[in-house]
Coordinates of C-alpha atoms and ligand atoms in Angstrom, one line a residue:
X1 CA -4.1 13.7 -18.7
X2 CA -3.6 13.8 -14.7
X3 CA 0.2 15.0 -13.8
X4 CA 0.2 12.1 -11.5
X5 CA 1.8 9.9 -14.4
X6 CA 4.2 12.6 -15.1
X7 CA 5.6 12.1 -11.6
X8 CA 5.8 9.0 -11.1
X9 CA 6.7 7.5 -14.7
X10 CA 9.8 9.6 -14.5
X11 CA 12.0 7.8 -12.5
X12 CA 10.8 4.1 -13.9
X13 CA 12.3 5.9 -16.9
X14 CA 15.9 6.7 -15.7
X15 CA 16.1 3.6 -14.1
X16 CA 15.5 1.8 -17.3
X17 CA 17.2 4.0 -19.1
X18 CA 20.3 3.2 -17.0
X19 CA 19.7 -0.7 -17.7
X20 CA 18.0 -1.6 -14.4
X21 CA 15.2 -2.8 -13.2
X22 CA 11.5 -2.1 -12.5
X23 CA 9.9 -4.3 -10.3
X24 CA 6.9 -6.3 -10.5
X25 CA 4.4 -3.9 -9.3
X26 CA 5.8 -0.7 -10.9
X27 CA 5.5 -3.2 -14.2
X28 CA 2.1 -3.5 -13.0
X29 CA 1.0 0.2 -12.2
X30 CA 2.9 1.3 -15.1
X31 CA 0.8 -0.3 -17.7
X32 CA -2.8 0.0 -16.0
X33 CA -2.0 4.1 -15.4
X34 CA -1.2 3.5 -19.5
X35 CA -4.0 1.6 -20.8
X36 CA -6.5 4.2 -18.3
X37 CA -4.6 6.8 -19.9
X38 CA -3.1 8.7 -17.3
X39 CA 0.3 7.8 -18.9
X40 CA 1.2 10.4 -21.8
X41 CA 2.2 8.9 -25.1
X42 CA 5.7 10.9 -24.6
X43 CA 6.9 9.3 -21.7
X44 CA 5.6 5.3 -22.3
X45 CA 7.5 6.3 -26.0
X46 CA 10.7 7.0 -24.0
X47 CA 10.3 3.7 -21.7
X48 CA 9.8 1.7 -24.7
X49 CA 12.7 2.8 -26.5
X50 CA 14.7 2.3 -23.3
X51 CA 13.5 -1.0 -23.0
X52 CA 14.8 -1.5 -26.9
X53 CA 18.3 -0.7 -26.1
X54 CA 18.6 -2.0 -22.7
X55 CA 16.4 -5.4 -22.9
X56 CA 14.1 -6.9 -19.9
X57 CA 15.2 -9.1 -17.4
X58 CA 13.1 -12.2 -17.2
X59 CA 11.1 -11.6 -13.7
X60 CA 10.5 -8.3 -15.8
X61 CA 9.6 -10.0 -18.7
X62 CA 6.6 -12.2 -16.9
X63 CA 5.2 -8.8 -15.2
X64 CA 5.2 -6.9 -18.2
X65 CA 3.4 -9.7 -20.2
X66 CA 1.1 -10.5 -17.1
X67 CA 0.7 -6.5 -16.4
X68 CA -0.7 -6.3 -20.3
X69 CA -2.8 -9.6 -20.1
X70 CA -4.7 -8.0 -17.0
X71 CA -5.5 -5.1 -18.8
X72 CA -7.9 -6.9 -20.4
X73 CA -10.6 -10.4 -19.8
X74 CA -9.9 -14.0 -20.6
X75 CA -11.7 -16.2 -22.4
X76 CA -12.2 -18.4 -19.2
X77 CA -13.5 -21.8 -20.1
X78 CA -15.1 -24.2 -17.7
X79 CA -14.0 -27.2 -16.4
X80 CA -14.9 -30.2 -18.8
X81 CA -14.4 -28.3 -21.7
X82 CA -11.9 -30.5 -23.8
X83 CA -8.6 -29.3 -24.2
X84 CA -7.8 -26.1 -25.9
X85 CA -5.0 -25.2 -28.2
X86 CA -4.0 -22.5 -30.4
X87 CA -1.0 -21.7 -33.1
X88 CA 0.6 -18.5 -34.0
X89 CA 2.6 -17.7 -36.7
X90 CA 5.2 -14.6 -37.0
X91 CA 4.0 -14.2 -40.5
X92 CA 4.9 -14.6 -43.8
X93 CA 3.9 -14.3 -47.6
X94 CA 1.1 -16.7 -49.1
X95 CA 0.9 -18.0 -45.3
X96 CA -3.1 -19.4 -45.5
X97 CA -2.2 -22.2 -42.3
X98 CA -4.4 -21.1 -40.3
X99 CA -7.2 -21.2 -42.5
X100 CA -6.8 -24.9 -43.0
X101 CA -5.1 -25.9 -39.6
X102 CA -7.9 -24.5 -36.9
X103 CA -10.4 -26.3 -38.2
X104 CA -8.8 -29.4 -39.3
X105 CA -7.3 -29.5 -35.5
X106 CA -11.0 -29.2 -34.1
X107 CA -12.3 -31.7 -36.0
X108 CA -10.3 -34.4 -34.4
X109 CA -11.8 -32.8 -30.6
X110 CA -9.0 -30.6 -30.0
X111 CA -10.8 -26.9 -29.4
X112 CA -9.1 -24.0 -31.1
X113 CA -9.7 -20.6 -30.0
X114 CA -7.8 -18.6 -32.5
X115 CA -7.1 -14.8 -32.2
X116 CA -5.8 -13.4 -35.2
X117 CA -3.8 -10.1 -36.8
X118 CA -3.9 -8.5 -39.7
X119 CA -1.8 -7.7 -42.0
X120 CA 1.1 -5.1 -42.7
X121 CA 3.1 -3.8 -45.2
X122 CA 4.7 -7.5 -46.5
X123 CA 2.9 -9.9 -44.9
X124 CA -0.7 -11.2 -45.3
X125 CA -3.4 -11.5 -41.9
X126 CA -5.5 -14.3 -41.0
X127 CA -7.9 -12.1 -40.3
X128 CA -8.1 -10.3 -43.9
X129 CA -8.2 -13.5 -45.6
X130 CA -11.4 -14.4 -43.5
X131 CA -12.7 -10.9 -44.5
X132 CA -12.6 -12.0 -47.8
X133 CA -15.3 -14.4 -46.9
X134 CA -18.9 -12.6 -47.9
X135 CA -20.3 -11.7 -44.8
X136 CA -17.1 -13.2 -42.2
X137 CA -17.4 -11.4 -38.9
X138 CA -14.4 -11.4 -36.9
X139 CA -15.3 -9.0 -34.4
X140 CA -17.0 -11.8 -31.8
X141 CA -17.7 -11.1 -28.2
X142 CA -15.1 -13.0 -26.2
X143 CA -18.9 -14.5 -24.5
X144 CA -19.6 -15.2 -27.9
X145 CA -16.1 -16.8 -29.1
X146 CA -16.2 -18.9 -25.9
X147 CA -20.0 -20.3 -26.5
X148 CA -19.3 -20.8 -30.3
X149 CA -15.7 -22.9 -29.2
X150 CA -18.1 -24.8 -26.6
X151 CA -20.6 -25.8 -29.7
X152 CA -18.6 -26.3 -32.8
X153 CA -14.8 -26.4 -31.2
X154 CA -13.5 -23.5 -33.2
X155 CA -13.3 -19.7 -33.4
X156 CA -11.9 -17.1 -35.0
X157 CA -11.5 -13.6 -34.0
X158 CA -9.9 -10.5 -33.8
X159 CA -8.1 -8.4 -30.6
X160 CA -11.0 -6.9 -29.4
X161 CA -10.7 -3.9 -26.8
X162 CA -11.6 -7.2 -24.3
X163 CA -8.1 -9.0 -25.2
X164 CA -5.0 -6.9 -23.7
X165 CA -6.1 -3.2 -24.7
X166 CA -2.7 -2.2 -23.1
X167 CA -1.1 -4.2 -25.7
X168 CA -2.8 -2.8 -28.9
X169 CA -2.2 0.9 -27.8
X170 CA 1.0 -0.1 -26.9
X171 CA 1.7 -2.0 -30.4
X172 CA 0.4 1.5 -31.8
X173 CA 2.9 3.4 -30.0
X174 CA 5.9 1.1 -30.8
X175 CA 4.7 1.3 -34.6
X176 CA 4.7 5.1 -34.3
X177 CA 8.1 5.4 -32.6
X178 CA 10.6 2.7 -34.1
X179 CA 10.2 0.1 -31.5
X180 CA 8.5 -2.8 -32.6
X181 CA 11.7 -4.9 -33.5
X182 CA 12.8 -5.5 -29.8
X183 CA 12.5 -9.4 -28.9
X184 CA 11.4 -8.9 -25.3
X185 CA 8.5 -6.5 -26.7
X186 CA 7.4 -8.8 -28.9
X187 CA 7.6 -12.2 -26.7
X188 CA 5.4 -9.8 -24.2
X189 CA 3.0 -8.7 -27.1
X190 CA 2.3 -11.9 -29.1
X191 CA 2.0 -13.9 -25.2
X192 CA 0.0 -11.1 -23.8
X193 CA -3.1 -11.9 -26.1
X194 CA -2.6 -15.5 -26.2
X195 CA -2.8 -16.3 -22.4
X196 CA -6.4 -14.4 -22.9
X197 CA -7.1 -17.5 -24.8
X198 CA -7.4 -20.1 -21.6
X199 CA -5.4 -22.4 -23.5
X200 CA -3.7 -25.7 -22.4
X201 CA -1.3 -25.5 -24.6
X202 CA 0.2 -23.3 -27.5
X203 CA 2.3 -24.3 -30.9
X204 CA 4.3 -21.3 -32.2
X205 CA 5.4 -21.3 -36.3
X206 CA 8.6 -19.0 -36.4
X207 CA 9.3 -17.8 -40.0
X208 CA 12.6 -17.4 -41.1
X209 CA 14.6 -16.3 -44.1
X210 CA 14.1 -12.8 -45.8
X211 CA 10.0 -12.6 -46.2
X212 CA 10.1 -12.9 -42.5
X213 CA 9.6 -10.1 -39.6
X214 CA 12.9 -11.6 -38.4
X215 CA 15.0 -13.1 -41.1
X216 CA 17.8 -14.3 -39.0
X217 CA 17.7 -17.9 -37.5
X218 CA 19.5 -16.2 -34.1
X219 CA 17.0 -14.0 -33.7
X220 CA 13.9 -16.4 -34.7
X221 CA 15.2 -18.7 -32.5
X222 CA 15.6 -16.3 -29.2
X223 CA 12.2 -15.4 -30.2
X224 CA 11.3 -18.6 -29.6
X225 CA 12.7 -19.4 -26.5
X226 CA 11.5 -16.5 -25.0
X227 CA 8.0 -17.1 -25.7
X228 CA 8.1 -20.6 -24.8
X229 CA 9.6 -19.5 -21.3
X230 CA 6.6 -17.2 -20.8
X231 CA 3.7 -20.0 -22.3
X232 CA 5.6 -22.6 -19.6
X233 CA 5.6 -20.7 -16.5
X234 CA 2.3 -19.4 -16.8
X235 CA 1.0 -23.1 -17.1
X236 CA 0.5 -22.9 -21.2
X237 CA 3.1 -25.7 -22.6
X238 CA 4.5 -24.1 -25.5
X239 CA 6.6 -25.4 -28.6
X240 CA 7.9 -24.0 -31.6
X241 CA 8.8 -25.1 -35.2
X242 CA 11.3 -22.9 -37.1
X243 CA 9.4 -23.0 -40.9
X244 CA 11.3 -21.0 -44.2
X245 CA 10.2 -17.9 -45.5
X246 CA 12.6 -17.6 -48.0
X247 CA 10.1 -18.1 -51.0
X248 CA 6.0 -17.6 -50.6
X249 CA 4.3 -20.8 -48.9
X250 CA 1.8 -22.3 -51.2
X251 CA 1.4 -20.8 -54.7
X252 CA -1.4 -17.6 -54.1
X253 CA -0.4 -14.6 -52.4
X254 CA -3.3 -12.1 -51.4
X255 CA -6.4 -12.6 -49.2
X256 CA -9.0 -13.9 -51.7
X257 CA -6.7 -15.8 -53.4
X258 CA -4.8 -17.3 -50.4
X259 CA -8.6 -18.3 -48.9
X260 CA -9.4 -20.1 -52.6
X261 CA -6.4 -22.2 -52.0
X262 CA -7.1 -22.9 -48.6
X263 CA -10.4 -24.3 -49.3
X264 CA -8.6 -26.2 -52.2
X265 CA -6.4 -27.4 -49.3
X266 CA -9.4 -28.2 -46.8
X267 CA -10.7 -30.2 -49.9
X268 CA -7.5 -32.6 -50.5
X269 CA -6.2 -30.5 -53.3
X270 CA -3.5 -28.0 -51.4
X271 CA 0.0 -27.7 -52.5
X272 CA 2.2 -29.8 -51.0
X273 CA 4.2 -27.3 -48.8
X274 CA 1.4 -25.8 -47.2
X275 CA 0.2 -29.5 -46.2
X276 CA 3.7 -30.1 -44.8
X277 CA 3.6 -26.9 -42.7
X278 CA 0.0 -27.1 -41.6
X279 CA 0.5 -31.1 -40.6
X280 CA 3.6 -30.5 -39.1
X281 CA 2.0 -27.7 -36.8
X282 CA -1.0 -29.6 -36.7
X283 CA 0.7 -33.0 -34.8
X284 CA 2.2 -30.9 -32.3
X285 CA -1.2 -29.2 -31.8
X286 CA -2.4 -32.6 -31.3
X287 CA 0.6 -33.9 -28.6
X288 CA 0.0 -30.7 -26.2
X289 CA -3.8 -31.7 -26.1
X290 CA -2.7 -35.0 -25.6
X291 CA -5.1 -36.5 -27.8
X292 CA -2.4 -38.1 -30.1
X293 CA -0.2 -40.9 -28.0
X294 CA 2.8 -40.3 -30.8
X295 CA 3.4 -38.2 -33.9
X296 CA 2.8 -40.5 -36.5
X297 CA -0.7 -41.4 -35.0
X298 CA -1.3 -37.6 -35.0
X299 CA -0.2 -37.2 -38.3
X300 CA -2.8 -40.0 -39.5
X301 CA -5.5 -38.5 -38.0
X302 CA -5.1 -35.3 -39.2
X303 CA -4.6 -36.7 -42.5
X304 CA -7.7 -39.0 -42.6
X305 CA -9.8 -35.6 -41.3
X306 CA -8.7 -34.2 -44.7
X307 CA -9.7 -37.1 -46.9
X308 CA -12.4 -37.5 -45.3
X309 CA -14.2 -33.9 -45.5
X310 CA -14.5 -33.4 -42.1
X311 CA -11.8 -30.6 -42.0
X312 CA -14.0 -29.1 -44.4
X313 CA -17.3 -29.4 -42.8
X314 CA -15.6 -28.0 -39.3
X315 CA -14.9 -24.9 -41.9
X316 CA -18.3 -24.8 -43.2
X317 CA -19.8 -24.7 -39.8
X318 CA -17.7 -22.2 -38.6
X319 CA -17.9 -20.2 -41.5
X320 CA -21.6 -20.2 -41.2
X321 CA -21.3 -19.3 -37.3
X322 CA -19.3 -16.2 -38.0
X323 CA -21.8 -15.3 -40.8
X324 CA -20.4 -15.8 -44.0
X325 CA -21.1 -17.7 -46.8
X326 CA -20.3 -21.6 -46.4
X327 CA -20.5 -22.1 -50.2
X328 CA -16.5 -20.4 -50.2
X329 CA -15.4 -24.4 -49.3
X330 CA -16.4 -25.5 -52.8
X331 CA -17.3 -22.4 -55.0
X332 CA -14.0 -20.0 -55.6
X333 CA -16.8 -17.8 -57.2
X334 CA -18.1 -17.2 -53.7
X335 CA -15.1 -14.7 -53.6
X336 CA -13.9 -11.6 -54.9
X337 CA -12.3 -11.7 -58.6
X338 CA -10.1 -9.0 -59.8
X339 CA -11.1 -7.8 -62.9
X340 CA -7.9 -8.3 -64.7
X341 CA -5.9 -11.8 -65.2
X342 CA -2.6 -11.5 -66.8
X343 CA 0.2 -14.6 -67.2
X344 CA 3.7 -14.0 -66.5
X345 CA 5.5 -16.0 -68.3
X346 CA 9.4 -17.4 -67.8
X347 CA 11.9 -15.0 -69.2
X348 CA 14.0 -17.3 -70.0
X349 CA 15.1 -21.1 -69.5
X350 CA 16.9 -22.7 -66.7
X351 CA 16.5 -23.5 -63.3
X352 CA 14.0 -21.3 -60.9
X353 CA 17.1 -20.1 -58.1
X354 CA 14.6 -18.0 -56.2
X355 CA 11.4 -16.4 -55.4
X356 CA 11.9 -13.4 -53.4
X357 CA 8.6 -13.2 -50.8
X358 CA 9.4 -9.6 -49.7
X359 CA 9.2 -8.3 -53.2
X360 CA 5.5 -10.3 -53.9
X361 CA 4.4 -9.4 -50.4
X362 CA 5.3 -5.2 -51.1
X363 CA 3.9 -5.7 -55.0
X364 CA 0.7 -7.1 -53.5
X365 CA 0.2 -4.3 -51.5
X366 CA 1.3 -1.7 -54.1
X367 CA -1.8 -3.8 -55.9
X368 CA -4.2 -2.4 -53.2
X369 CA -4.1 -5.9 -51.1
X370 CA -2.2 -5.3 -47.9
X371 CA -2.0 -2.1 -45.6
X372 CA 0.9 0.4 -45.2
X373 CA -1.5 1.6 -42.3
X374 CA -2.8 0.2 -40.0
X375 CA -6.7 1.9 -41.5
X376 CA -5.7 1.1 -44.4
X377 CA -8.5 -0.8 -46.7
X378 CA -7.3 -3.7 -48.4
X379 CA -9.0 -4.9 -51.6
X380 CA -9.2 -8.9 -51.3
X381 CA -9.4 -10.0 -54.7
X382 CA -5.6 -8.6 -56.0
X383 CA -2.5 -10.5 -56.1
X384 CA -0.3 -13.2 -57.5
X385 CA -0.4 -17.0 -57.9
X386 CA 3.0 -18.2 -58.6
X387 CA 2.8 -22.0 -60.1
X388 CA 6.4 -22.6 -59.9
X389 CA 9.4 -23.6 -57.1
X390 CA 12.7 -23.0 -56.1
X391 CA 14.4 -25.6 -57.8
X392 CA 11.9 -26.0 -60.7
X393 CA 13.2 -26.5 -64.6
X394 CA 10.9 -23.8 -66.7
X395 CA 11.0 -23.1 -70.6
X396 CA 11.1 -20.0 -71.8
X397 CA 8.1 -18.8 -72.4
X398 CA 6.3 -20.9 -69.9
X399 CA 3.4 -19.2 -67.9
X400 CA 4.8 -19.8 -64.5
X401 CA 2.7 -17.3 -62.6
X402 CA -0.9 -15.1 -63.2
X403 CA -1.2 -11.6 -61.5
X404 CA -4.6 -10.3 -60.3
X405 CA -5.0 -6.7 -60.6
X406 CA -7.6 -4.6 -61.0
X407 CA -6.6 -2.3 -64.3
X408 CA -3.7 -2.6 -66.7
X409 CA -1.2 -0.6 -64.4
X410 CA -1.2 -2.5 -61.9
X411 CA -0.9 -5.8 -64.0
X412 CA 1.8 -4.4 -65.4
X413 CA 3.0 -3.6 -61.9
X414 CA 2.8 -7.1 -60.5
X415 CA 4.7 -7.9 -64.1
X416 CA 7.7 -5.9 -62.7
X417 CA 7.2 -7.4 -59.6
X418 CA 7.7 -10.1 -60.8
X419 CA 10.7 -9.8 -63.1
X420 CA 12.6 -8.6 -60.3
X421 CA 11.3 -11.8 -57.4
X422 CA 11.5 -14.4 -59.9
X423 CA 15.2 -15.3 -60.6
X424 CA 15.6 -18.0 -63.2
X425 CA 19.4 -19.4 -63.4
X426 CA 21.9 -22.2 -64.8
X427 CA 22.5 -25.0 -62.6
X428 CA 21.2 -25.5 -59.3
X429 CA 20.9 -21.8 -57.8
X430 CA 21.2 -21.5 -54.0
X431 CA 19.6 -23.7 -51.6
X432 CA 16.4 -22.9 -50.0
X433 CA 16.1 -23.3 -46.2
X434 CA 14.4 -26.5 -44.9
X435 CA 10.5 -25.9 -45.1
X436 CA 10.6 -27.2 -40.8
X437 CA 14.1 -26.7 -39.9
X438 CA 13.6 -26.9 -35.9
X439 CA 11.8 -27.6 -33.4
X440 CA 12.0 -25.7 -30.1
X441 CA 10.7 -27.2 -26.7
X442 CA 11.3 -25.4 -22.9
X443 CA 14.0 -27.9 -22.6
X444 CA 15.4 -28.8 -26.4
X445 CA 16.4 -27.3 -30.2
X446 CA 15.9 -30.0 -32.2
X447 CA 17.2 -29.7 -35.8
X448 CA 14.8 -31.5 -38.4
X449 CA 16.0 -30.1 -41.8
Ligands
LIG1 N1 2.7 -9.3 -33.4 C1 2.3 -8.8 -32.2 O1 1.1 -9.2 -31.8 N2 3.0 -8.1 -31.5 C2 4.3 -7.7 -31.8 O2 4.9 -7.0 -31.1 C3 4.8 -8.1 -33.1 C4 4.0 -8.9 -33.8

C-alpha cells in the first residue's frame, strides 16, 4: 500500500466529514486509487461513513456512480441490436420474478441482459435460484453474455470482476463497517452495475413493508427517485413500481423451491401474485423498448407469450446456453429435494391476519438456504411453501404450509418458524399493502393501489 493515498485521501475526508463537497475528479481519482488498491481499507471505511451521515449532493452522486461504472467494462452492444432492457428488484422473500420475467420479456423481441445478486441473510438471489439449476453457470464473460443476448435475446449473470469492481469491494467494505443502509450509496451501487448493461431502458421493483431492505414507503420511494435521476441523465429511461413485501410473494420460499414454481409460472400455472408483479414489471419493460404502443397491448402480449409456451421455450434455451439442464421447465425432479417433508398445519381457525416474510426469510436460512456470509454455501433444496394468504379463512387443522428440511431439527425449526410468522385471527386482521402501490417516473408518483 503506496503512502500516496494516505496523503491525499486525507483531506477528501475532512471535507466530507464537514458535509461538503468533493468534486468530480477527486470522486474520480478517489475510487480508481481504491479499486487499484492504493486506497487503505481504513480511510475509504471513514469516507463512507462520512458520506452516511452527511449524504451526497447530486453532481456528487453522478461522479461517484460514473467513477464506479469506469472501474470496470460495459457490455457495449452494436448498433442494430434491438432494444435492451433490464429489471431490478431491492429484494424480497419468495421473490422468483426474475426467473419468469427475463425470459418472458425476450420472447416478445425485447433483449434482457440481466445481472443478478445473491442473496443475504432474509432475502433470496436470482442468482442462487439459477444455481439450483443442475449444471447453471452464472459466471459468463461479459464477451460471452453479450454474444449469447445477440443469439437468444437473454442472459443471466453474475458481477464479474468485469462489471464495477470498485463497487463490489466497496459493497464489501460498507458490509464490514455499518454502511450499507445509506440511500445515496445504494442508488450509486445498484446504478453503477446496471449502466455496465448498455441498456436503453431500466424498470426498477422497490419492495416495501417489513421483509424489505427498506420497509418504509419514504425511504423506498427516495430510493426511487434517486435512481431514476441517475438511469435518466445518463441516457437509461428509468421507472419504478413500488410492490409489498409485507407477506412472501408467491407461495415457495427457498432457491429450489422458488425455481419449481417459476417454471410452474413459465408453464401457465404460477400463483396469481407473482403473475401480477412479473406482468406489471413486464409492460413497463415493454413501454421503455417501445415495442408496446400502450399498456393493455403490452399486457396482452406478454400474456399470450405465456399461454403460448414461448416464455418457456426462451427459458429452455437459455437454460441450455448457460449449461444446465432444460428438463427443470417441466420436471421439478430435475431439482434438488430435501430429504424431509413435514405439513404445518393451522393452529387454529379464523382468518390468516399475517405472514411475516422476515421471519420465513431468517428460518430459511437458519434451514441452511440463504447466507449470513457472503461465502457462505447455501443448500438449494430447504425451505417453505406456504399455500395460504393474508386474508384467507383456514380450519383448524388444515395443512396450510409444508417445510423442507433436511433432518427432523430443522423441520421442527421451520415448525417454530412458522408458528411465530403465521398469525391466524378473528375478523378481518390488518390490511396488507397494495401488491403495486406506485409507480415512479423522472417526472411523476403515481398511486395505483
Ligand atoms: N444492492 C447493491 O447492489 N448495492 C447496495 O448497496 C445494496 C443492494
Amino acid at each position: 500500500m503506496s503512502n500516496e493515498g494516505d496523503i491525499f485521501v486525507r483531506p477528501l475526508i475532512q471535507r466530507k466529514r464537514d458535509g461538503k463537497a468533493l468534486t468530480r475528479a477527486e470522486w474520480s481519482r478517489l475510487i480508481s486509487a481504491y479499486a487499484a488498491g492504493e486506497v487503505p481499507d481504513y480511510q475509504m471505511a471513514a469516507l463512507l461513513m462520512a458520506v452516511l451521515l452527511k449524504g451526497l449532493e447530486e453532481a456528487e452522486l453522478g461522479a461517484l456512480t460514473d467513477a464506479m461504472s469506469a472501474s470496470g467494462s460495459s457490455l457495449a452492444f452494436g448498433p442494430g441490436v434491438p432494444p435492451r432492457v433490464d429489471k431490478h428488484s431491492t429484494g424480497g422473500v419468495g421473490d422468483k420474478v426474475s426467473l419468469v420475467l427475463a425470459p418472458l420479456v425476450a420472447s416478445v423481441g425485447v433483449s434482457v441482459p440481466m445481472v443478478s445478486g445473491r442473496g443475504l441473510v432474509h432475502t433470496g438471489g436470482t442468482l442462487d435460484k439459477l444455481e439450483a439449476i443442475p449444471g447453471f453457470r452464472v459466471n459468463l464473460s461479459l464477451d460471452e453474455a453479450r454474444r449469447q443476448v445477440e443469439a437468444i435475446g437473454v442472459a443471466m449473470l453474475g458481477q464479474t470482476e468485469e462489471i464495477a469492481p470498485a463497487d463490489r469491494k466497496l459493497y464489501a467494505l460498507r458490509d464490514a463497517t455499518g454502511t450499507v443502509d445509506a440511500i445515496p450509496l445504494i442508488a450509486a451501487s445498484i446504478m453503477s452495475k446496471k449502466l455496465a448493461e448498455d441498456l436503453s431502458g431500466l424498470v426498477l421493483d422497490i419492495k416495501c413493508g417489513s421483509g424489505a431492505f427498506l420497509p418504509e414507503l419514504e425511504q423506498d420511494m427516495e430510493l426511487a427517485q434517486t435512481m431514476i435521476r441517475l438511469g435518466e441523465e445518463r441516457g437509461c429511461p428509468t421507472v419504478a413500481l413500488i410492490t409489498a413485501m409485507d407477506r412472501p410473494l408467491g407461495h415457495a420460499c427457498g432457491n429450489a423451491l422458488e425455481t419449481e414454481e417459476a417454471m410452474a409460472a413459465l408453464r401457465g400455472e404460477g400463483p396469481a401474485d407473482l403473475m401480477e408483479v412479473t406482468y406489471a414489471l413486464g409492460v413497463e419493460m415493454l413501454v421503455l423498448a417501445g415495442t408496446a404502443r400502450s399498456r393493455r397491448e403490452a399486457r396482452t402480449t406478454l400474456e399470450e407469450a405465456i399461454a403460448s409456451g414461448r416464455a418457456a421455450d426462451r427459458f429452455r434455451a437459455l437454460v441450455a446456453a448457460q449449461g444446465g439442464n432444460p428438463a427443470v421447465v417441466d420436471d421439478p425432479a430435475v431439482l434438488p429435494q430435501a430429504p424431509l417433508a413435514r405439513v404445518y398445519e393451522a393452529p387454529r381457525a379464523g382468518t390468516v391476519w399475517r405472514i411475516e416474510p422476515r421471519r420465513i426469510g431468517e428460518a430459511v436460512a437458519a434451514l441452511g438456504g440463504a447466507r449470513h456470509e457472503v461465502d457462505d454455501d447455501v443448500d438449494p433444496s430447504v425451505g417453505f411453501v406456504i399455500t395460504v394468504k393474508p386474508g384467507d379463512l383456514v380450519r383448524r387443522g388444515e395443512p396450510v404450509a409444508t417445510v423442507y428440511a433436511r433432518d427432523e431439527r430443522g423441520a421442527a425449526a421451520g415448525r417454530a418458524a412458522l408458528d411465530e410468522a403465521i398469525r391466524v385471527g378473528d375478523g378481518d386482521g390488518p390490511e396488507p399493502l397494495p401488491l403495486v402501490s406506485h409507480r415512479v417516473t423522472a417526472t411523476s408518483v403515481e398511486k395505483l393501489g
